[in-house]
Short mmCIF file of C-alpha atoms and ligand atoms in Angstrom, two decimals:
data_model
loop_
_atom_site.label_atom_id
_atom_site.label_comp_id
_atom_site.label_asym_id
_atom_site.label_seq_id
_atom_site.Cartn_x
_atom_site.Cartn_y
_atom_site.Cartn_z
CA ILE R 819 75.50 109.67 2.82
CA GLN R 820 78.30 112.19 3.14
CA VAL R 821 76.88 115.62 2.52
CA GLU R 822 80.13 117.42 3.37
CA LYS R 823 81.24 117.06 -0.20
CA VAL R 824 78.64 118.11 -2.76
CA SER R 825 78.93 119.46 -6.26
CA PHE R 826 76.64 120.32 -9.13
CA VAL R 827 77.25 117.96 -12.07
CA ASP R 828 74.96 118.87 -14.95
CA SER R 829 71.56 120.06 -16.14
CA VAL R 830 70.17 117.38 -18.40
CA PHE R 831 67.66 118.10 -21.19
CA SER R 832 67.83 114.76 -23.05
CA LEU R 833 68.60 111.13 -22.30
CA ALA R 834 71.82 111.36 -24.30
CA GLN R 835 73.10 113.91 -21.79
CA LEU R 836 72.73 111.65 -18.74
CA PRO R 837 75.93 111.15 -16.72
CA VAL R 838 77.85 108.02 -17.65
CA GLY R 839 78.96 105.51 -15.03
CA ASP R 840 77.10 103.42 -12.50
CA LEU R 841 76.78 105.67 -9.47
CA PRO R 842 73.43 105.10 -7.78
CA GLU R 843 70.81 107.83 -8.18
CA ILE R 844 67.94 109.06 -6.07
CA ALA R 845 65.45 111.31 -7.84
CA PHE R 846 63.18 113.93 -6.25
CA ALA R 847 59.78 114.35 -7.88
CA GLY R 848 56.66 116.32 -7.09
CA ARG R 849 54.31 119.01 -8.25
CA SER R 850 55.63 122.42 -9.20
CA ASN R 851 56.44 124.61 -6.22
CA VAL R 852 55.97 121.80 -3.69
CA GLY R 853 59.48 122.38 -2.34
CA LYS R 854 61.70 119.82 -4.08
CA SER R 855 64.67 122.13 -4.53
CA SER R 856 64.32 123.49 -0.99
CA LEU R 857 64.28 119.95 0.38
CA LEU R 858 67.49 119.15 -1.49
CA ASN R 859 69.21 122.25 -0.16
CA CYS R 860 68.09 121.33 3.34
CA LEU R 861 69.25 117.74 2.94
CA LEU R 862 72.65 118.81 1.65
CA ARG R 863 72.92 121.71 4.10
CA ARG R 864 73.51 124.22 1.32
CA LYS R 865 71.67 127.50 1.12
CA ASN R 866 71.70 128.09 -2.61
CA LEU R 867 73.10 125.00 -4.29
CA VAL R 868 69.72 124.25 -5.82
CA LYS R 869 67.74 127.12 -7.30
CA VAL R 870 64.55 127.85 -5.39
CA SER R 871 61.75 130.16 -6.45
CA ALA R 872 58.37 131.30 -5.21
CA ARG R 873 57.28 131.10 -8.85
CA PRO R 874 56.33 127.57 -9.95
CA GLY R 875 58.22 126.00 -12.84
CA LYS R 876 61.69 127.07 -11.68
CA THR R 877 63.39 123.73 -12.30
CA GLN R 878 63.16 122.89 -16.00
CA SER R 879 65.78 120.19 -16.45
CA LEU R 880 67.02 117.08 -14.62
CA ASN R 881 69.68 118.53 -12.34
CA PHE R 882 72.34 116.16 -11.07
CA TYR R 883 74.27 116.67 -7.83
CA LEU R 884 77.21 114.51 -6.83
CA VAL R 885 77.26 113.70 -3.12
CA GLY R 886 80.35 112.35 -1.40
CA ASP R 887 81.64 110.84 -4.67
CA GLN R 888 79.09 108.18 -3.76
CA LEU R 889 75.78 108.94 -5.44
CA HIS R 890 73.79 111.38 -7.54
CA LEU R 891 70.75 113.21 -6.27
CA VAL R 892 68.51 114.33 -9.12
CA ASP R 893 66.20 117.33 -8.89
CA LEU R 894 63.35 116.79 -11.36
CA PRO R 895 61.17 119.49 -12.91
CA GLY R 896 57.81 119.80 -11.18
CA TYR R 897 54.63 118.59 -12.82
CA GLY R 898 51.09 119.91 -12.79
CA PHE R 899 51.86 123.52 -13.51
CA ALA R 900 49.34 124.74 -16.08
CA ARG R 901 50.93 128.04 -16.98
CA VAL R 902 53.89 126.36 -18.66
CA ASP R 903 53.44 125.97 -22.41
CA LYS R 904 51.56 122.72 -23.10
CA ARG R 905 54.00 121.44 -25.71
CA LEU R 906 56.94 122.15 -23.47
CA GLN R 907 55.19 120.37 -20.61
CA ALA R 908 54.60 117.28 -22.74
CA LYS R 909 58.26 117.27 -23.72
CA TRP R 910 59.38 117.40 -20.08
CA GLN R 911 57.02 114.64 -19.14
CA GLU R 912 58.36 112.51 -21.96
CA LEU R 913 61.94 113.03 -20.77
CA ILE R 914 61.16 112.32 -17.13
CA THR R 915 59.13 109.22 -17.96
CA ALA R 916 61.88 107.89 -20.22
CA TYR R 917 64.48 108.61 -17.54
CA LEU R 918 62.51 106.87 -14.79
CA GLU R 919 61.65 103.88 -16.99
CA THR R 920 65.09 103.18 -18.38
CA ARG R 921 67.70 104.37 -15.91
CA PRO R 922 69.47 101.39 -14.32
CA ASN R 923 71.22 103.69 -11.80
CA LEU R 924 67.91 104.76 -10.25
CA ARG R 925 67.40 103.36 -6.73
CA CYS R 926 64.46 105.34 -5.48
CA VAL R 927 62.10 108.21 -6.28
CA VAL R 928 61.33 110.51 -3.40
CA LEU R 929 57.78 111.72 -4.04
CA ILE R 930 57.36 115.10 -2.38
CA ILE R 931 53.88 116.20 -1.42
CA ASP R 932 52.63 119.36 0.31
CA LEU R 933 51.32 118.29 3.72
CA ARG R 934 48.75 121.09 3.64
CA HIS R 935 46.77 119.87 0.67
CA ALA R 936 44.70 116.88 -0.34
CA LEU R 937 46.40 114.46 -2.72
CA LYS R 938 46.27 115.75 -6.29
CA GLU R 939 45.39 113.56 -9.24
CA SER R 940 48.88 114.04 -10.71
CA ASP R 941 50.47 112.75 -7.48
CA ARG R 942 48.18 109.76 -7.42
CA MET R 943 49.01 109.00 -11.04
CA LEU R 944 52.77 109.21 -10.51
CA ALA R 945 52.62 107.05 -7.37
CA GLY R 946 50.52 104.44 -9.16
CA TRP R 947 52.81 104.49 -12.16
CA LEU R 948 55.97 104.08 -10.04
CA GLN R 949 54.31 101.22 -8.20
CA ALA R 950 53.36 99.53 -11.48
CA GLN R 951 56.88 100.00 -12.83
CA GLY R 952 58.35 98.41 -9.72
CA ILE R 953 60.37 101.54 -8.99
CA PRO R 954 60.87 102.01 -5.23
CA TRP R 955 59.32 105.28 -4.09
CA LEU R 956 59.20 107.12 -0.80
CA PRO R 957 56.51 109.68 -0.01
CA VAL R 958 57.72 112.74 1.89
CA TYR R 959 55.12 115.21 3.16
CA THR R 960 56.79 118.60 3.30
CA LYS R 961 56.10 122.14 4.60
CA LYS R 962 55.00 120.68 7.94
CA ASP R 963 56.09 123.93 9.61
CA LYS R 964 53.05 125.59 8.05
CA LEU R 965 50.62 123.48 10.11
CA SER R 966 49.88 122.98 13.78
CA ARG R 967 50.76 119.64 15.31
CA ASN R 968 47.13 118.48 15.21
CA GLN R 969 46.71 119.51 11.60
CA GLN R 970 49.95 117.75 10.69
CA GLN R 971 48.63 114.46 12.06
CA ARG R 972 45.25 114.85 10.43
CA GLN R 973 46.66 115.76 7.02
CA ALA R 974 49.26 112.98 7.15
CA ARG R 975 46.55 110.41 7.80
CA LEU R 976 44.51 111.68 4.86
CA LEU R 977 47.50 111.50 2.53
CA ASP R 978 48.42 108.03 3.82
CA ALA R 979 44.94 106.80 3.03
CA ALA R 980 44.86 108.43 -0.39
CA LEU R 981 48.25 106.94 -1.33
CA GLY R 982 47.63 103.62 0.38
CA VAL R 983 50.81 103.78 2.45
CA SER R 984 51.34 103.09 6.13
CA PRO R 985 52.86 105.74 8.44
CA LYS R 986 56.13 103.84 8.73
CA ASP R 987 56.61 104.08 4.96
CA ARG R 988 56.58 107.86 4.69
CA LEU R 989 58.18 110.87 6.35
CA LEU R 990 57.15 114.36 7.41
CA PHE R 991 59.55 117.11 6.54
CA SER R 992 60.23 120.82 6.83
CA SER R 993 62.92 122.47 4.77
CA LEU R 994 62.54 125.51 6.99
CA SER R 995 63.27 123.80 10.30
CA GLY R 996 65.15 120.75 9.01
CA GLU R 997 62.69 118.42 10.77
CA GLY R 998 62.78 115.01 9.13
CA ARG R 999 66.21 115.60 7.61
CA GLN R 1000 68.11 112.97 9.59
CA GLU R 1001 65.36 110.42 9.12
CA LEU R 1002 65.31 111.01 5.39
CA LEU R 1003 69.08 110.61 5.10
CA GLU R 1004 68.89 107.34 7.01
CA ARG R 1005 66.02 106.09 4.88
CA LEU R 1006 67.85 106.95 1.67
CA GLU R 1007 70.86 104.93 2.88
CA THR R 1008 68.71 101.81 2.85
CA TYR R 1009 67.97 102.27 -0.87
CA LEU R 1010 71.68 102.52 -1.62
CA MET R 1011 72.40 99.20 0.04
CA SER R 1012 69.82 97.26 -1.95
P1 GTP I 615 59.75 123.88 -9.04
O1 GTP I 615 61.22 123.74 -9.28
O2 GTP I 615 59.18 125.14 -9.61
O3 GTP I 615 58.97 122.67 -9.41
O4 GTP I 615 59.52 124.10 -7.44
P2 GTP I 615 60.14 123.25 -6.24
O5 GTP I 615 59.28 122.08 -5.96
O6 GTP I 615 61.59 122.99 -6.46
O7 GTP I 615 59.92 124.25 -5.01
P3 GTP I 615 60.98 125.23 -4.33
O8 GTP I 615 61.96 124.46 -3.52
O9 GTP I 615 61.52 126.17 -5.36
O10 GTP I 615 60.05 125.99 -3.26
C1 GTP I 615 58.87 126.67 -3.63
C2 GTP I 615 58.48 127.65 -2.53
O11 GTP I 615 58.10 126.96 -1.32
C3 GTP I 615 59.61 128.59 -2.11
O12 GTP I 615 59.06 129.85 -1.85
C4 GTP I 615 60.14 127.95 -0.83
O13 GTP I 615 60.75 128.88 0.04
C5 GTP I 615 58.88 127.37 -0.21
N1 GTP I 615 59.16 126.17 0.64
C6 GTP I 615 59.71 125.01 0.23
N2 GTP I 615 59.80 124.11 1.24
C7 GTP I 615 59.29 124.71 2.34
C8 GTP I 615 59.09 124.29 3.72
O14 GTP I 615 59.41 123.16 4.14
N3 GTP I 615 58.51 125.19 4.55
C9 GTP I 615 58.13 126.44 4.14
N4 GTP I 615 57.55 127.24 5.03
N5 GTP I 615 58.29 126.87 2.86
C10 GTP I 615 58.87 126.02 1.96
MG1 MG I 616 62.76 123.21 -8.15
#
């Protein structure tokens, strides 16, 4: 994955707006404020390519980024944020579900989870749903810089058990330090080959 050449493509609010063509896509999903946009900036080595905010609900559309003329990375709106208008939230969920269900370009969903917290019901539901749909998904536990090494290990084991994944099938990450970045890039490559 060549991150030297990256550009913003489009903010998508409906299926009709999705980019045409058959470039492979990798989508980044997770609860509001978990650090999806930060992780993308870290991955692409850009400071402000993707809008980041301390206030949850910052990303409100499917945002497409073209990487190395080779693939699209897709920043998805976060879920599980109650303060967003209920009707609006349902509409987003509908769009994201339809996108994930029908998009032939989609190779993998990176499911981003805060390493500090226990697995939330919404994460469990999304993971189960992706599994049932046969959509490849990769759990990434982020914000590891906020925990001590011991706590990192303990929390990771709890999340592994709750998700039913083995340690080799997930990654720890920090957008602050860049830890896990190279591993994640290498892992994503494998989804592009299949
Ligand atoms: P929405 O778009 O609202 O769903 O949020 P998001 O998941 O895109 O989160 P975003 O990247 O905007 O980050 C939310 C907050 O967490 C910001 O204040 C970030 O600076 C912070 N943050 C994200 N990743 C990390 C990390 O790895 N370490 C630390 N210490 N802070 C992080
Ligand atoms: Mg965001």
